[in-house]
CSV table of C-alpha atoms and ligand atoms in Angstrom, one decimal:
chain,number,residue,atom,x,y,z
A,1,MET,CA,-3.8,49.7,-17.9
A,2,ILE,CA,-4.4,46.1,-17.6
A,3,SER,CA,-3.1,44.7,-15.2
A,4,LYS,CA,-2.7,40.9,-14.8
A,5,PHE,CA,-2.0,40.1,-11.1
A,6,LEU,CA,-0.2,37.0,-9.5
A,7,ILE,CA,0.4,36.3,-5.8
A,8,LYS,CA,2.3,33.5,-5.3
A,9,ASN,CA,2.8,32.2,-1.9
A,10,ILE,CA,-0.5,33.2,-0.2
A,11,THR,CA,-2.1,31.0,2.4
A,12,ILE,CA,-5.7,30.8,1.2
A,13,VAL,CA,-8.6,30.5,3.4
A,14,ASN,CA,-11.7,28.8,1.2
A,15,GLU,CA,-14.3,26.9,2.2
A,16,SER,CA,-13.4,24.8,5.3
A,17,GLN,CA,-9.8,24.8,3.8
A,18,CYS,CA,-6.6,27.5,4.7
A,19,PHE,CA,-3.3,26.2,1.9
A,20,THR,CA,-0.7,27.9,0.8
A,21,SER,CA,-0.8,28.4,-2.8
A,22,ASP,CA,-0.4,30.6,-5.9
A,23,ILE,CA,-2.9,32.6,-7.4
A,24,VAL,CA,-3.7,35.0,-10.7
A,25,PHE,CA,-5.7,37.0,-11.8
A,26,TYR,CA,-7.0,39.2,-14.8
A,27,ASP,CA,-9.9,40.8,-16.5
A,28,SER,CA,-12.3,40.5,-13.4
A,29,LEU,CA,-12.2,37.4,-12.6
A,30,ILE,CA,-9.9,34.7,-10.9
A,31,GLN,CA,-7.9,32.5,-13.5
A,32,LYS,CA,-6.1,30.2,-12.0
A,33,ILE,CA,-5.0,28.5,-8.7
A,34,GLY,CA,-2.4,26.3,-7.8
A,35,ASN,CA,1.2,26.5,-8.7
A,36,ILE,CA,1.7,29.3,-11.2
A,37,GLU,CA,4.6,29.8,-13.2
A,38,VAL,CA,5.7,33.5,-13.7
A,39,GLU,CA,5.3,35.5,-16.9
A,40,PRO,CA,6.5,38.3,-18.5
A,41,ASP,CA,3.4,40.4,-18.1
A,42,PHE,CA,2.7,39.8,-14.3
A,43,ASN,CA,2.3,41.8,-12.0
A,44,VAL,CA,4.2,39.5,-9.2
A,45,ILE,CA,3.4,40.2,-5.6
A,46,ASP,CA,4.7,38.0,-2.4
A,47,GLY,CA,2.5,36.8,-0.3
A,48,THR,CA,4.6,34.9,2.4
A,49,GLY,CA,3.0,34.9,5.6
A,50,LYS,CA,-0.1,36.9,4.6
A,51,TYR,CA,-3.5,35.8,4.4
A,52,LEU,CA,-6.0,36.3,1.8
A,53,PHE,CA,-9.9,35.8,1.8
A,54,PRO,CA,-12.6,36.4,-0.4
A,55,GLY,CA,-13.5,40.2,-0.4
A,56,ILE,CA,-16.1,40.9,2.2
A,57,ILE,CA,-19.7,41.0,1.5
A,58,ASP,CA,-21.6,43.7,3.7
A,59,GLY,CA,-24.9,42.5,3.9
A,60,GLN,CA,-26.2,46.2,6.1
A,61,VAL,CA,-25.4,48.9,5.4
A,62,HIS,CA,-26.4,53.2,5.4
A,63,PHE,CA,-24.1,54.8,3.2
A,64,ARG,CA,-26.6,58.0,3.3
A,65,ASP,CA,-27.0,59.0,-0.3
A,66,PRO,CA,-28.6,61.1,-1.3
A,67,GLY,CA,-29.9,63.3,0.7
A,68,LEU,CA,-28.0,62.8,4.3
A,69,THR,CA,-24.7,63.6,2.4
A,70,HIS,CA,-23.5,65.5,5.2
A,71,LYS,CA,-23.3,62.0,6.8
A,72,GLY,CA,-21.5,60.1,4.6
A,73,ASP,CA,-21.5,59.1,1.0
A,74,LEU,CA,-21.1,56.3,-1.9
A,75,TYR,CA,-17.9,57.5,-2.3
A,76,SER,CA,-16.9,57.8,0.7
A,77,GLU,CA,-18.3,55.1,2.3
A,78,SER,CA,-17.4,52.8,0.0
A,79,LYS,CA,-14.1,54.1,-0.1
A,80,ALA,CA,-13.1,53.6,3.8
A,81,ALA,CA,-15.7,49.8,4.0
A,82,ILE,CA,-12.3,48.6,1.1
A,83,GLY,CA,-9.5,50.0,3.5
A,84,GLY,CA,-11.3,47.9,5.7
A,85,GLY,CA,-11.5,44.7,3.3
A,86,ILE,CA,-15.1,44.9,2.2
A,87,THR,CA,-15.9,44.7,-1.6
A,88,SER,CA,-19.3,44.4,-2.1
A,89,PHE,CA,-21.8,45.7,0.0
A,90,ILE,CA,-26.0,46.4,0.3
A,91,ASP,CA,-27.2,49.5,1.4
A,92,MET,CA,-30.8,50.3,2.9
A,93,PRO,CA,-33.6,52.4,1.8
A,94,ASN,CA,-33.3,55.1,4.8
A,95,THR,CA,-31.8,57.7,2.5
A,96,ILE,CA,-33.8,61.0,1.0
A,97,PRO,CA,-35.8,60.4,-0.7
A,98,ASN,CA,-36.7,57.2,1.0
A,99,VAL,CA,-36.0,54.1,-1.5
A,100,LEU,CA,-40.1,53.4,-1.6
A,101,THR,CA,-40.2,53.5,-5.9
A,102,VAL,CA,-38.6,51.4,-8.4
A,103,GLN,CA,-37.7,55.0,-9.6
A,104,ALA,CA,-36.0,55.4,-6.3
A,105,LEU,CA,-34.2,52.5,-6.6
A,106,ALA,CA,-33.0,52.9,-10.1
A,107,ASP,CA,-31.6,56.2,-9.3
A,108,LYS,CA,-30.2,55.0,-6.6
A,109,TYR,CA,-27.9,52.1,-8.5
A,110,GLU,CA,-27.5,55.3,-11.0
A,111,LEU,CA,-25.7,57.3,-8.3
A,112,ALA,CA,-23.5,54.1,-7.4
A,113,SER,CA,-22.2,53.4,-10.7
A,114,GLN,CA,-20.6,57.3,-10.8
A,115,LYS,CA,-19.5,57.3,-7.0
A,116,SER,CA,-18.9,53.8,-5.6
A,117,LEU,CA,-15.5,52.2,-5.6
A,118,ALA,CA,-17.3,48.4,-4.2
A,119,ASN,CA,-20.0,46.6,-5.8
A,120,TYR,CA,-23.2,47.4,-4.6
A,121,SER,CA,-26.8,46.4,-4.7
A,122,PHE,CA,-29.6,48.1,-2.4
A,123,PHE,CA,-32.7,47.4,-1.2
A,124,LEU,CA,-36.3,48.5,-2.3
A,125,GLY,CA,-38.0,50.0,1.1
A,126,VAL,CA,-41.5,48.7,2.4
A,127,ASN,CA,-43.6,50.5,4.9
A,128,GLY,CA,-47.0,50.9,5.2
A,129,ASP,CA,-46.7,54.0,2.8
A,130,ASN,CA,-46.0,51.8,-0.5
A,131,ILE,CA,-47.3,48.1,0.3
A,132,ASP,CA,-49.4,48.2,-2.5
A,133,GLU,CA,-46.9,49.4,-4.8
A,134,ILE,CA,-44.6,46.6,-4.0
A,135,ILE,CA,-47.1,44.1,-4.2
A,136,ASN,CA,-47.3,44.7,-7.9
A,137,THR,CA,-44.0,45.1,-8.3
A,138,ASP,CA,-42.1,42.2,-10.1
A,139,THR,CA,-39.9,41.5,-6.9
A,140,SER,CA,-38.2,38.6,-8.1
A,141,LYS,CA,-35.2,40.6,-9.1
A,142,LEU,CA,-34.9,42.4,-6.3
A,143,ILE,CA,-31.6,41.6,-3.5
A,144,GLY,CA,-34.4,42.4,-0.9
A,145,VAL,CA,-36.9,44.4,0.2
A,146,SER,CA,-36.5,46.3,4.0
A,147,ASP,CA,-38.1,48.6,6.2
A,148,ASP,CA,-34.9,49.2,8.3
A,149,GLY,CA,-34.2,52.7,9.2
A,150,LEU,CA,-37.9,54.0,7.7
A,151,TYR,CA,-39.7,54.5,10.9
A,152,PHE,CA,-37.6,57.5,11.6
A,153,THR,CA,-39.4,59.1,9.0
A,154,LYS,CA,-43.1,58.1,10.5
A,155,LYS,CA,-43.6,56.1,13.9
A,156,GLY,CA,-46.0,53.0,13.1
A,157,ASN,CA,-44.5,52.8,10.3
A,158,LEU,CA,-42.4,49.6,11.1
A,159,LEU,CA,-43.6,46.7,9.5
A,160,ALA,CA,-43.1,44.6,13.5
A,161,ASP,CA,-45.8,46.5,13.8
A,162,ASN,CA,-48.4,46.1,11.8
A,163,PRO,CA,-49.5,42.6,10.7
A,164,GLN,CA,-51.9,43.2,8.8
A,165,ILE,CA,-49.4,45.2,6.4
A,166,MET,CA,-47.0,41.6,6.8
A,167,GLU,CA,-48.8,39.5,6.3
A,168,LYS,CA,-49.9,41.2,2.8
A,169,LEU,CA,-46.2,41.0,2.2
A,170,PHE,CA,-46.0,37.6,3.1
A,171,THR,CA,-48.6,36.7,1.0
A,172,ASN,CA,-47.2,38.4,-2.2
A,173,CYS,CA,-43.8,39.5,-2.1
A,174,LYS,CA,-41.3,36.6,-4.0
A,175,SER,CA,-37.6,38.2,-2.6
A,176,ILE,CA,-36.3,38.0,0.8
A,177,ILE,CA,-37.7,40.3,3.1
A,178,ALA,CA,-35.1,41.8,5.7
A,179,ILE,CA,-36.9,43.1,8.7
A,180,HIS,CA,-35.6,45.2,11.3
A,181,SER,CA,-37.7,43.9,14.0
A,182,GLU,CA,-38.3,45.5,17.4
A,183,LYS,CA,-42.2,45.9,18.7
A,184,GLU,CA,-42.2,50.0,18.3
A,185,GLN,CA,-45.2,50.1,20.5
A,186,ILE,CA,-43.2,48.6,23.9
A,187,VAL,CA,-40.6,50.7,23.2
A,188,GLU,CA,-42.6,53.7,23.4
A,189,GLU,CA,-43.7,52.5,26.6
A,190,ASN,CA,-40.2,52.1,28.0
A,191,GLU,CA,-39.6,55.5,26.8
A,192,ASN,CA,-42.7,57.3,29.1
A,193,ILE,CA,-41.6,55.5,31.8
A,194,TYR,CA,-37.8,56.7,31.6
A,195,ARG,CA,-38.7,60.0,30.4
A,196,GLU,CA,-41.3,60.7,33.1
A,197,ARG,CA,-38.1,59.4,35.5
A,198,TYR,CA,-34.9,61.7,34.1
A,199,GLY,CA,-37.0,63.6,31.5
A,200,GLU,CA,-35.0,64.4,28.4
A,201,ASN,CA,-31.6,63.4,30.4
A,202,VAL,CA,-32.0,59.6,30.5
A,203,PRO,CA,-28.9,57.8,31.1
A,204,ILE,CA,-27.7,55.8,27.8
A,205,GLU,CA,-27.2,52.6,30.1
A,206,CYS,CA,-30.9,52.5,29.8
A,207,HIS,CA,-30.9,52.3,26.4
A,208,PRO,CA,-31.6,48.5,26.5
A,209,LEU,CA,-33.8,48.9,28.9
A,210,ILE,CA,-36.1,50.8,27.3
A,211,ARG,CA,-35.4,48.7,23.9
A,212,SER,CA,-35.5,46.1,25.4
A,213,GLU,CA,-35.2,42.2,25.4
A,214,LYS,CA,-39.2,42.1,25.1
A,215,ALA,CA,-39.6,44.8,22.3
A,216,CYS,CA,-37.3,42.6,20.2
A,217,PHE,CA,-37.9,38.8,20.9
A,218,GLU,CA,-42.0,39.7,20.5
A,219,ALA,CA,-41.2,40.8,17.1
A,220,THR,CA,-39.3,38.5,15.7
A,221,LYS,CA,-41.4,35.4,17.7
A,222,ARG,CA,-44.4,37.0,15.1
A,223,ALA,CA,-42.6,38.0,11.9
A,224,ILE,CA,-41.4,34.6,12.4
A,225,ASP,CA,-45.1,32.7,13.1
A,226,LEU,CA,-46.2,34.7,10.0
A,227,ALA,CA,-43.7,34.0,7.3
A,228,ASN,CA,-44.3,30.2,8.7
A,229,LYS,CA,-47.7,30.7,8.3
A,230,HIS,CA,-47.1,31.8,4.1
A,231,ASN,CA,-43.8,30.5,3.8
A,232,ALA,CA,-42.0,34.0,2.8
A,233,ARG,CA,-38.6,34.4,2.8
A,234,LEU,CA,-37.9,36.0,6.2
A,235,HIS,CA,-34.7,37.6,7.3
A,236,ILE,CA,-34.2,39.4,10.7
A,237,LEU,CA,-31.9,42.0,10.5
A,238,HIS,CA,-29.0,43.0,13.8
A,239,LEU,CA,-30.1,40.2,16.0
A,240,THR,CA,-29.6,41.5,19.8
A,241,THR,CA,-30.5,39.0,22.0
A,242,GLU,CA,-29.6,35.6,23.3
A,243,ALA,CA,-33.2,34.9,23.9
A,244,GLU,CA,-34.1,35.6,20.7
A,245,THR,CA,-31.3,32.7,18.8
A,246,HIS,CA,-33.5,30.0,19.9
A,247,LEU,CA,-36.1,30.8,17.6
A,248,PHE,CA,-34.2,30.1,14.9
A,249,ARG,CA,-32.7,26.3,13.1
A,250,ASN,CA,-29.5,24.8,12.0
A,251,ASP,CA,-30.7,22.2,11.5
A,252,ILE,CA,-30.8,22.8,7.8
A,253,PRO,CA,-28.7,24.1,5.1
A,254,LEU,CA,-28.4,27.7,4.8
A,255,GLY,CA,-29.5,27.3,0.9
A,256,GLU,CA,-32.9,26.0,2.3
A,257,LYS,CA,-33.7,28.2,4.9
A,258,ASN,CA,-36.4,30.4,4.7
A,259,ILE,CA,-35.8,32.1,7.7
A,260,THR,CA,-32.8,34.0,8.7
A,261,THR,CA,-30.8,35.8,10.7
A,262,GLU,CA,-28.0,38.0,11.5
A,263,VAL,CA,-25.4,39.4,13.7
A,264,SER,CA,-24.3,43.3,13.1
A,265,VAL,CA,-20.4,43.1,14.3
A,266,HIS,CA,-20.9,45.8,17.3
A,267,HIS,CA,-23.1,43.3,19.4
A,268,LEU,CA,-20.6,40.6,19.3
A,269,TRP,CA,-17.8,43.5,20.1
A,270,PHE,CA,-19.7,45.5,22.8
A,271,SER,CA,-21.7,44.5,25.7
A,272,ASP,CA,-23.6,47.0,27.9
A,273,LYS,CA,-20.6,47.3,30.4
A,274,ASP,CA,-19.3,49.8,27.8
A,275,TYR,CA,-21.8,52.4,27.7
A,276,GLN,CA,-20.4,53.6,31.0
A,277,ARG,CA,-17.1,55.1,28.7
A,278,LEU,CA,-18.7,55.6,25.5
A,279,GLY,CA,-21.7,56.9,26.4
A,280,ASN,CA,-23.9,58.1,23.1
A,281,LEU,CA,-21.4,57.1,21.0
A,282,ILE,CA,-22.6,53.3,20.9
A,283,LYS,CA,-26.5,54.2,21.0
A,284,TRP,CA,-27.9,51.8,18.0
A,285,ASN,CA,-31.0,50.6,17.3
A,286,PRO,CA,-32.1,47.5,18.0
A,287,ALA,CA,-29.7,48.3,21.2
A,288,ILE,CA,-26.0,46.5,22.8
A,289,LYS,CA,-27.4,44.2,25.8
A,290,THR,CA,-25.9,42.6,28.2
A,291,GLU,CA,-22.8,40.5,28.4
A,292,LYS,CA,-25.0,37.1,28.2
A,293,ASP,CA,-26.5,38.5,25.3
A,294,ARG,CA,-23.1,38.7,23.4
A,295,GLN,CA,-22.2,35.6,24.6
A,296,GLY,CA,-25.3,34.1,23.3
A,297,LEU,CA,-25.4,35.9,19.7
A,298,PHE,CA,-22.0,34.5,19.6
A,299,LYS,CA,-22.7,30.8,20.4
A,300,ALA,CA,-25.5,31.4,18.0
A,301,LEU,CA,-22.8,32.4,14.5
A,302,LEU,CA,-21.1,29.3,15.4
A,303,ASP,CA,-23.3,26.8,15.1
A,304,ASP,CA,-25.4,28.2,12.4
A,305,ARG,CA,-28.3,29.7,14.1
A,306,ILE,CA,-27.2,33.2,12.9
A,307,ASP,CA,-26.2,33.1,9.6
A,308,ILE,CA,-23.8,36.0,8.0
A,309,ILE,CA,-22.1,38.7,10.2
A,310,THR,CA,-23.2,42.4,9.2
A,311,THR,CA,-21.4,46.0,10.1
A,312,ASP,CA,-24.9,47.9,9.9
A,313,HIS,CA,-22.5,50.7,9.1
A,314,ALA,CA,-24.5,54.1,10.0
A,315,PRO,CA,-22.4,57.2,10.3
A,316,HIS,CA,-23.6,60.7,11.7
A,317,THR,CA,-21.8,63.1,12.8
A,318,LEU,CA,-20.1,63.7,15.9
A,319,GLU,CA,-22.8,66.9,16.8
A,320,GLU,CA,-26.1,64.4,15.8
A,321,LYS,CA,-24.3,61.5,18.8
A,322,GLN,CA,-23.7,63.7,21.3
A,323,LYS,CA,-27.1,65.4,21.8
A,324,PRO,CA,-28.8,64.3,24.8
A,325,TYR,CA,-30.3,60.7,24.8
A,326,PHE,CA,-33.3,61.2,22.9
A,327,GLN,CA,-32.3,63.6,20.5
A,328,SER,CA,-29.1,61.8,19.9
A,329,MET,CA,-28.9,59.5,16.9
A,330,SER,CA,-29.1,55.8,16.7
A,331,GLY,CA,-26.1,54.2,14.3
A,332,ALA,CA,-22.3,54.2,14.3
A,333,PRO,CA,-19.7,54.0,11.4
A,334,MET,CA,-18.3,50.3,10.9
A,335,VAL,CA,-17.1,49.5,7.3
A,336,GLN,CA,-13.4,50.0,8.3
A,337,HIS,CA,-13.2,48.1,11.2
A,338,SER,CA,-15.1,45.0,11.1
A,339,LEU,CA,-13.2,42.5,9.4
A,340,ASN,CA,-10.8,43.5,12.0
A,341,CYS,CA,-12.7,43.3,14.8
A,342,VAL,CA,-13.4,39.5,13.8
A,343,LEU,CA,-10.2,38.7,13.3
A,344,GLU,CA,-9.6,39.6,16.9
A,345,PHE,CA,-11.6,37.5,18.1
A,346,TYR,CA,-10.1,35.1,15.9
A,347,LYS,CA,-6.6,36.0,17.4
A,348,GLN,CA,-8.9,35.4,20.8
A,349,GLY,CA,-9.7,31.5,19.8
A,350,LEU,CA,-13.0,32.5,19.9
A,351,ILE,CA,-13.4,31.8,15.9
A,352,SER,CA,-11.7,30.2,12.9
A,353,LEU,CA,-10.7,31.8,10.0
A,354,GLU,CA,-12.8,29.0,8.4
A,355,LYS,CA,-15.5,30.3,10.0
A,356,MET,CA,-15.1,33.8,9.6
A,357,VAL,CA,-14.9,33.7,6.3
A,358,GLU,CA,-18.1,31.7,5.6
A,359,LYS,CA,-20.0,34.5,8.0
A,360,MET,CA,-18.4,37.4,6.2
A,361,CYS,CA,-17.8,36.4,2.1
A,362,HIS,CA,-20.0,33.0,1.2
A,363,ASN,CA,-22.8,33.0,3.7
A,364,PRO,CA,-23.4,36.5,2.1
A,365,ALA,CA,-23.3,35.3,-1.1
A,366,ILE,CA,-25.7,32.7,-0.8
A,367,LEU,CA,-28.3,34.2,1.3
A,368,TYR,CA,-28.9,37.2,-1.2
A,369,HIS,CA,-28.4,34.9,-4.4
A,370,ILE,CA,-24.8,36.8,-5.1
A,371,GLU,CA,-23.5,35.6,-8.7
A,372,LYS,CA,-19.6,34.8,-9.0
A,373,ARG,CA,-18.9,36.6,-5.2
A,374,GLY,CA,-18.0,35.5,-1.6
A,375,PHE,CA,-16.2,33.0,-2.9
A,376,ILE,CA,-12.5,31.8,-4.7
A,377,ARG,CA,-12.6,30.1,-6.9
A,378,GLU,CA,-11.8,29.9,-10.8
A,379,GLY,CA,-13.9,32.2,-13.4
A,380,TYR,CA,-15.0,34.0,-10.1
A,381,PHE,CA,-14.6,37.8,-10.1
A,382,ALA,CA,-11.4,38.7,-8.2
A,383,ASP,CA,-12.7,40.3,-5.3
A,384,LEU,CA,-10.3,39.8,-2.6
A,385,THR,CA,-8.8,40.9,0.7
A,386,LEU,CA,-4.9,40.3,1.7
A,387,VAL,CA,-4.1,40.5,5.1
A,388,ASP,CA,-1.5,40.2,7.7
A,389,LEU,CA,-2.5,38.7,11.2
A,390,ASN,CA,0.3,40.1,12.7
A,391,ALA,CA,0.6,43.9,12.3
A,392,LYS,CA,-0.4,46.2,15.8
A,393,TRP,CA,-2.9,49.9,14.4
A,394,THR,CA,-4.3,51.9,17.0
A,395,VAL,CA,-8.0,52.9,15.9
A,396,ALA,CA,-6.9,57.2,15.7
A,397,LYS,CA,-8.9,60.2,14.0
A,398,ASP,CA,-5.5,60.3,11.8
A,399,ASN,CA,-6.9,56.7,10.1
A,400,ILE,CA,-10.0,56.9,10.0
A,401,LEU,CA,-11.9,56.6,6.3
A,402,TYR,CA,-15.4,58.0,7.5
A,403,LYS,CA,-16.8,61.5,6.4
A,404,CYS,CA,-18.3,61.7,9.8
A,405,ALA,CA,-14.3,61.2,10.9
A,406,TRP,CA,-15.1,59.6,14.0
A,407,SER,CA,-15.3,55.6,15.0
A,408,PRO,CA,-16.8,54.2,18.1
A,409,LEU,CA,-13.5,52.1,18.2
A,410,GLU,CA,-11.1,54.8,18.2
A,411,GLY,CA,-7.9,54.3,20.5
A,412,THR,CA,-8.7,50.3,20.0
A,413,THR,CA,-5.0,48.8,19.3
A,414,PHE,CA,-5.8,45.9,16.4
A,415,THR,CA,-3.5,43.4,16.0
A,416,THR,CA,-3.9,42.9,12.3
A,417,LYS,CA,-4.0,44.8,9.0
A,418,VAL,CA,-5.5,45.1,5.1
A,419,ILE,CA,-2.7,45.1,3.4
A,420,LYS,CA,-4.3,45.0,-0.3
A,421,THR,CA,-8.0,45.3,-1.4
A,422,PHE,CA,-8.4,44.3,-4.7
A,423,VAL,CA,-12.1,44.7,-6.5
A,424,ASN,CA,-13.1,43.1,-9.6
A,425,GLY,CA,-9.5,41.9,-10.2
A,426,ASN,CA,-8.7,46.2,-9.9
A,427,LEU,CA,-5.7,46.7,-6.7
A,428,VAL,CA,-8.2,49.7,-5.1
A,429,TYR,CA,-6.2,49.6,-1.6
A,430,ASP,CA,-3.2,49.3,-1.2
A,431,ASN,CA,-1.3,49.7,1.9
A,432,GLY,CA,-3.0,53.6,2.6
A,433,HIS,CA,-3.6,54.1,-0.8
A,434,PHE,CA,-6.3,53.9,-2.8
A,435,ASP,CA,-6.8,53.3,-6.9
A,436,GLU,CA,-10.4,55.2,-7.5
A,437,ARG,CA,-10.2,54.5,-11.3
A,438,VAL,CA,-12.0,52.2,-11.8
A,439,LYS,CA,-15.7,52.1,-10.1
A,440,GLY,CA,-17.8,48.9,-8.1
A,441,GLN,CA,-20.2,46.8,-10.6
A,442,ALA,CA,-23.5,46.6,-9.4
A,443,LEU,CA,-24.1,42.9,-7.8
A,444,ILE,CA,-25.9,40.4,-10.1
A,445,ILE,CA,-28.5,38.6,-8.2
A,446,ARG,CA,-29.4,34.7,-9.5
A,447,THR,CA,-32.7,34.2,-10.0
A,448,GLU,CA,-33.4,30.5,-10.9
B,1,ZN,ZN1,-30.0,49.2,9.7
């Protein structure tokens, strides 16, 4: 089944350039970019009029495996990701069991090697319970440690609420520390206010007032101050407020930053105006906030205070979403549609293709020290996403690939379409069809 692929006449978007070329790849790797003669054993694809991006690297997903597989699993969600042009993902530790030990982390890698169609990496979880184990672990070889999602298991376990634990971590951890930045204490005070006013049925419009700008800003400000004090490598996950964007720098290149951040695609796509229409379907933590916040995030993304775009893909069943406010789960599935969303921004003139590729492909590879991915370069892994920028389709139940089988984007018409997705040189997604014979690989982390 050795396939040598040659794409002729394709417009490649890579490293601030957009140019038409041929590209040949086999044995997992990109072999040559340039003018290439057809050889008898080449599988030739005509790329005329189409665009080729480096495969997208999603820095934050919750694929729910093991333990929560009624919501999604490493097979179903990696498949949806590939259908959306994502070839690599980094998954969060709030599975069951929580990934709080080196053994649980190793088990997850083993599971992914059997089930995941995309390339994968996993955060080691950190919270109040395992801080001493983390400190005694060689963290230098990990993609990162994170507390994201873990607070659902026990209130007050978030790093943002525990400055002493955070300081302990910042002085001892050698890997990236990716934190969910909201002050739970402020959130709880707000919850009490709104519960008194509305009982259990708090209108979803109050969500960004409960999970408020203040809760986000104060947590982020303190985390950055502590990280600076200890010279730690801090990454703030899914930024949601304009106010927080001013806490980040853009006067040095990403590779030199000790403090980085990201925006999740839904915080660029939705604003609080959408709560009335979509209700709990767009209940996320941190919350979708105002139009001013949405535009502030966009501005910070374009001027490089925000480094990467992620999805925070977090599937729940529709049943779990449609409960009253306090019981309704936060999070929604996004991996299949994040590239389409950002390409709509491109169509609206809000972002260039080069900038999009920087934020979704290059920068995640730089930020997380991922070896030989995220760029279209000879000798790099052939993770490639081939897109038609002029193809209309509407998100509907019958084309959703998520195990949970719904999307907050149902009814949305996109004007671009992922045609083919190559993972390690294999054509895994081809116009609605999947080749599931070859599984993805673990991301290799550069440690220099
Ligand atoms: Zn998350």
